mmCIF file of C-alpha atoms in Angstrom:
data_model
loop_
_atom_site.group_PDB
_atom_site.id
_atom_site.type_symbol
_atom_site.label_atom_id
_atom_site.label_comp_id
_atom_site.label_asym_id
_atom_site.label_seq_id
_atom_site.Cartn_x
_atom_site.Cartn_y
_atom_site.Cartn_z
ATOM 1 C CA UNK J 1401 36.334 62.970 -70.303
ATOM 2 C CA UNK J 1402 36.279 60.326 -67.614
ATOM 3 C CA UNK J 1403 38.597 62.148 -65.208
ATOM 4 C CA UNK J 1404 38.258 65.640 -63.906
ATOM 5 C CA UNK J 1405 41.477 67.581 -63.260
ATOM 6 C CA UNK J 1406 41.340 67.193 -59.472
ATOM 7 C CA UNK J 1407 40.882 63.408 -59.676
ATOM 8 C CA UNK J 1408 43.724 63.105 -62.174
ATOM 9 C CA UNK J 1409 46.051 65.180 -59.971
ATOM 10 C CA UNK J 1410 45.133 63.141 -56.857
ATOM 11 C CA UNK J 1411 45.822 59.914 -58.747
ATOM 12 C CA UNK J 1412 49.217 61.212 -59.880
ATOM 13 C CA UNK J 1413 50.073 62.220 -56.301
ATOM 14 C CA UNK J 1414 48.944 58.821 -54.989
ATOM 15 C CA UNK J 1415 51.098 56.983 -57.535
ATOM 16 C CA UNK J 1416 54.097 59.177 -56.707
ATOM 17 C CA UNK J 1417 53.674 58.398 -52.998
ATOM 18 C CA UNK J 1418 53.529 54.688 -53.857
ATOM 19 C CA UNK J 1419 56.709 54.992 -55.937
ATOM 20 C CA UNK J 1420 58.480 56.755 -53.063
ATOM 21 C CA UNK J 1421 57.362 54.068 -50.607
ATOM 22 C CA UNK J 1422 58.524 51.255 -52.911
ATOM 23 C CA UNK J 1423 61.871 52.975 -53.445
ATOM 24 C CA UNK J 1424 62.389 53.208 -49.680
ATOM 25 C CA UNK J 1425 61.447 49.522 -49.331
ATOM 26 C CA UNK J 1426 63.935 48.595 -52.074
ATOM 27 C CA UNK J 1427 66.683 50.560 -50.303
ATOM 28 C CA UNK J 1428 65.890 48.824 -47.015
ATOM 29 C CA UNK J 1429 65.999 45.390 -48.651
ATOM 30 C CA UNK J 1430 69.269 46.214 -50.384
ATOM 31 C CA UNK J 1431 70.889 47.309 -47.122
ATOM 32 C CA UNK J 1432 69.631 44.130 -45.436
ATOM 33 C CA UNK J 1433 71.146 41.947 -48.163
ATOM 34 C CA UNK J 1434 74.415 43.881 -47.995
ATOM 35 C CA UNK J 1435 74.583 43.293 -44.246
ATOM 36 C CA UNK J 1436 74.077 39.546 -44.755
ATOM 37 C CA UNK J 1437 77.067 39.439 -47.077
ATOM 38 C CA UNK J 1438 79.171 41.037 -44.319
ATOM 39 C CA UNK J 1439 80.229 37.594 -43.099
ATOM 40 C CA UNK J 1440 82.092 37.097 -46.372
ATOM 41 C CA UNK J 1441 83.733 40.539 -46.506
ATOM 42 C CA UNK J 1442 87.227 39.165 -45.864
ATOM 43 C CA UNK J 1443 87.098 37.031 -48.993
ATOM 44 C CA UNK J 1444 87.309 33.682 -47.179
ATOM 45 C CA UNK J 1445 85.900 30.994 -49.499
ATOM 46 C CA UNK J 1446 83.441 28.381 -48.273
ATOM 47 C CA UNK J 1447 85.390 25.370 -47.097
ATOM 48 C CA UNK J 1448 83.470 22.161 -47.824
ATOM 49 C CA UNK J 1449 84.883 20.043 -45.061
ATOM 50 C CA UNK J 1450 84.931 22.775 -42.437
ATOM 51 C CA UNK J 1451 82.435 22.722 -39.540
ATOM 52 C CA UNK J 1452 81.135 26.197 -40.541
ATOM 53 C CA UNK J 1453 80.333 25.212 -44.135
ATOM 54 C CA UNK J 1454 76.583 24.507 -43.642
ATOM 55 C CA UNK J 1455 76.049 27.708 -41.681
ATOM 56 C CA UNK J 1456 78.012 29.805 -44.196
ATOM 57 C CA UNK J 1457 76.134 28.226 -47.083
ATOM 58 C CA UNK J 1458 72.759 29.050 -45.484
ATOM 59 C CA UNK J 1459 73.873 32.619 -44.842
ATOM 60 C CA UNK J 1460 75.012 33.034 -48.431
ATOM 61 C CA UNK J 1461 71.753 31.553 -49.763
ATOM 62 C CA UNK J 1462 69.738 33.927 -47.544
ATOM 63 C CA UNK J 1463 71.830 36.872 -48.718
ATOM 64 C CA UNK J 1464 71.337 35.857 -52.364
ATOM 65 C CA UNK J 1465 67.575 35.582 -51.825
ATOM 66 C CA UNK J 1466 67.534 38.972 -50.081
ATOM 67 C CA UNK J 1467 69.454 40.478 -53.016
ATOM 68 C CA UNK J 1468 66.911 39.065 -55.467
ATOM 69 C CA UNK J 1469 64.074 40.519 -53.385
ATOM 70 C CA UNK J 1470 65.857 43.893 -53.390
ATOM 71 C CA UNK J 1471 66.209 43.794 -57.172
ATOM 72 C CA UNK J 1472 62.513 42.910 -57.520
ATOM 73 C CA UNK J 1473 61.620 45.781 -55.192
ATOM 74 C CA UNK J 1474 63.701 48.174 -57.319
ATOM 75 C CA UNK J 1475 61.851 46.967 -60.424
ATOM 76 C CA UNK J 1476 58.484 47.492 -58.695
ATOM 77 C CA UNK J 1477 59.582 50.986 -57.653
ATOM 78 C CA UNK J 1478 60.632 51.803 -61.210
ATOM 79 C CA UNK J 1479 57.281 50.614 -62.588
ATOM 80 C CA UNK J 1480 55.471 52.733 -59.996
ATOM 81 C CA UNK J 1481 57.666 55.743 -60.835
ATOM 82 C CA UNK J 1482 56.821 55.315 -64.536
ATOM 83 C CA UNK J 1483 53.102 55.057 -63.749
ATOM 84 C CA UNK J 1484 53.341 58.196 -61.600
ATOM 85 C CA UNK J 1485 55.057 60.067 -64.428
ATOM 86 C CA UNK J 1486 52.358 59.040 -66.915
ATOM 87 C CA UNK J 1487 49.619 59.971 -64.463
ATOM 88 C CA UNK J 1488 51.232 63.361 -63.882
ATOM 89 C CA UNK J 1489 51.464 64.024 -67.623
ATOM 90 C CA UNK J 1490 47.844 62.943 -68.037
ATOM 91 C CA UNK J 1491 46.743 65.203 -65.177
ATOM 92 C CA UNK J 1492 48.587 68.127 -66.754
ATOM 93 C CA UNK J 1493 46.908 67.492 -70.139
ATOM 94 C CA UNK J 1494 43.476 67.164 -68.537
ATOM 95 C CA UNK J 1495 44.040 70.419 -66.639
ATOM 96 C CA UNK J 1496 45.082 72.208 -69.836
ATOM 97 C CA UNK J 1497 42.008 70.975 -71.727
ATOM 98 C CA UNK J 1498 39.734 71.822 -68.785
ATOM 99 C CA UNK J 1499 41.157 75.346 -68.579
ATOM 100 C CA UNK J 1500 40.011 75.898 -72.170
ATOM 101 C CA UNK J 1501 36.591 74.279 -71.855
ATOM 102 C CA UNK J 1502 35.680 75.735 -68.441
ATOM 103 C CA UNK J 1503 35.922 79.329 -69.656
ATOM 104 C CA UNK J 1504 33.231 78.910 -72.305
ATOM 105 C CA UNK J 1505 30.012 80.853 -72.009
ATOM 106 C CA UNK J 1506 28.134 78.451 -74.284
ATOM 107 C CA UNK J 1507 28.838 75.212 -76.198
ATOM 108 C CA UNK J 1508 29.958 75.093 -79.816
ATOM 109 C CA UNK J 1509 27.150 74.849 -82.396
ATOM 110 C CA UNK J 1510 27.002 74.150 -86.131
ATOM 111 C CA UNK J 1511 26.512 77.879 -86.833
ATOM 112 C CA UNK J 1512 29.990 78.546 -85.330
ATOM 113 C CA UNK J 1513 31.738 76.728 -88.182
ATOM 114 C CA UNK J 1514 32.051 76.788 -91.939
ATOM 115 C CA UNK J 1515 34.131 74.687 -94.319
ATOM 116 C CA UNK J 1516 37.754 75.799 -94.361
ATOM 117 C CA UNK J 1517 37.957 76.676 -90.657
ATOM 118 C CA UNK J 1518 40.891 75.215 -88.759
ATOM 119 C CA UNK J 1519 39.849 73.461 -85.541
ATOM 120 C CA UNK J 1520 41.755 71.912 -82.668
ATOM 121 C CA UNK J 1521 39.834 68.966 -81.288
ATOM 122 C CA UNK J 1522 40.285 66.591 -78.393
ATOM 123 C CA UNK J 1523 41.033 63.230 -80.000
ATOM 124 C CA UNK J 1524 41.372 61.117 -76.892
ATOM 125 C CA UNK J 1525 41.120 62.035 -73.261
ATOM 126 C CA UNK J 1526 44.416 63.900 -73.195
ATOM 127 C CA UNK J 1527 45.550 64.440 -76.777
ATOM 128 C CA UNK J 1528 44.545 66.988 -79.367
ATOM 129 C CA UNK J 1529 44.868 67.308 -83.136
ATOM 130 C CA UNK J 1530 44.330 70.113 -85.597
ATOM 131 C CA UNK J 1531 42.218 69.688 -88.738
ATOM 132 C CA UNK J 1532 40.570 71.705 -91.487
ATOM 133 C CA UNK J 1533 36.759 71.573 -91.451
ATOM 134 C CA UNK J 1534 35.479 69.789 -94.517
ATOM 135 C CA UNK J 1535 31.747 69.707 -93.734
ATOM 136 C CA UNK J 1536 29.498 71.069 -90.978
ATOM 137 C CA UNK J 1537 26.884 68.511 -89.943
ATOM 138 C CA UNK J 1538 24.002 68.655 -87.488
ATOM 139 C CA UNK J 1539 25.817 66.823 -84.655
ATOM 140 C CA UNK J 1540 29.427 66.583 -85.872
ATOM 141 C CA UNK J 1541 32.123 68.199 -87.939
ATOM 142 C CA UNK J 1542 33.616 66.232 -90.809
ATOM 143 C CA UNK J 1543 37.310 67.021 -90.784
ATOM 144 C CA UNK J 1544 39.847 66.709 -93.576
ATOM 145 C CA UNK J 1545 42.023 63.720 -92.694
ATOM 146 C CA UNK J 1546 44.316 64.267 -95.671
ATOM 147 C CA UNK J 1547 43.596 60.935 -97.303
ATOM 148 C CA UNK J 1548 41.183 62.061 -99.983
ATOM 149 C CA UNK J 1549 38.032 61.207 -98.058
ATOM 150 C CA UNK J 1550 38.596 57.669 -96.866
ATOM 151 C CA UNK J 1551 40.097 58.759 -93.542
ATOM 152 C CA UNK J 1552 38.079 61.900 -92.776
ATOM 153 C CA UNK J 1553 37.314 61.849 -89.040
ATOM 154 C CA UNK J 1554 34.110 63.132 -87.511
ATOM 155 C CA UNK J 1555 34.156 64.877 -84.149
ATOM 156 C CA UNK J 1556 31.280 66.006 -81.972
ATOM 157 C CA UNK J 1557 31.070 69.710 -81.178
ATOM 158 C CA UNK J 1558 31.844 69.138 -77.486
ATOM 159 C CA UNK J 1559 35.317 67.895 -78.501
ATOM 160 C CA UNK J 1560 36.272 71.162 -80.225
ATOM 161 C CA UNK J 1561 38.777 73.219 -78.250
ATOM 162 C CA UNK J 1562 39.347 76.109 -80.664
ATOM 163 C CA UNK J 1563 38.484 77.431 -84.109
ATOM 164 C CA UNK J 1564 40.727 79.537 -86.335
ATOM 165 C CA UNK J 1565 39.261 81.592 -89.167
ATOM 166 C CA UNK J 1566 41.072 84.346 -91.081
ATOM 167 C CA UNK J 1567 44.013 84.105 -88.662
ATOM 168 C CA UNK J 1568 41.847 84.662 -85.556
ATOM 169 C CA UNK J 1569 41.675 81.831 -83.032
ATOM 170 C CA UNK J 1570 38.616 81.568 -80.798
ATOM 171 C CA UNK J 1571 38.327 79.226 -77.790
ATOM 172 C CA UNK J 1572 35.036 80.604 -76.473
ATOM 173 C CA UNK J 1573 32.167 80.294 -78.987
ATOM 174 C CA UNK J 1574 30.480 83.405 -77.539
ATOM 175 C CA UNK J 1575 33.550 85.492 -78.498
ATOM 176 C CA UNK J 1576 33.129 84.491 -82.123
ATOM 177 C CA UNK J 1577 29.484 85.643 -82.238
ATOM 178 C CA UNK J 1578 30.247 89.273 -83.066
ATOM 179 C CA UNK J 1579 32.883 88.507 -85.728
ATOM 180 C CA UNK J 1580 30.905 85.874 -87.676
ATOM 181 C CA UNK J 1581 29.114 87.111 -90.749
#
């Protein structure tokens, strides 16, 4: 894994703080634009030949531009909020995987597996999948991908999170030592 749980959690917190800051900025910009439109609250239209036309037109253009900036700020805040949510979910997944792998007394080895075992493996940094062991190799497990051989994935032993054999699930390879025969 490229991230450890603490780094992932700090990144999620940093992105959430950024989202909060951008949301506050968007609110401030929106209030500013609303205040600029205050001149037109009575509903008086712009009168072309009136002496106040140029000034009113500039004020309306500034208010429109401020409104557009507020909308852009809201969009930025929403993107940051989405990124913070993804980072938080990723941090949670990394923490869950780390809680399994950090309790091990020793790494998984080829002798811990036999064909037919069910294993849960880390596929990517934060996702897991469950497979049936098809073949035990020196450095990897060949897993049954369900496609008749053409899509059988191989996973290194350090990616294995748990093994189930005869209805017993083991997450620590040392625990399985006494029950293997």
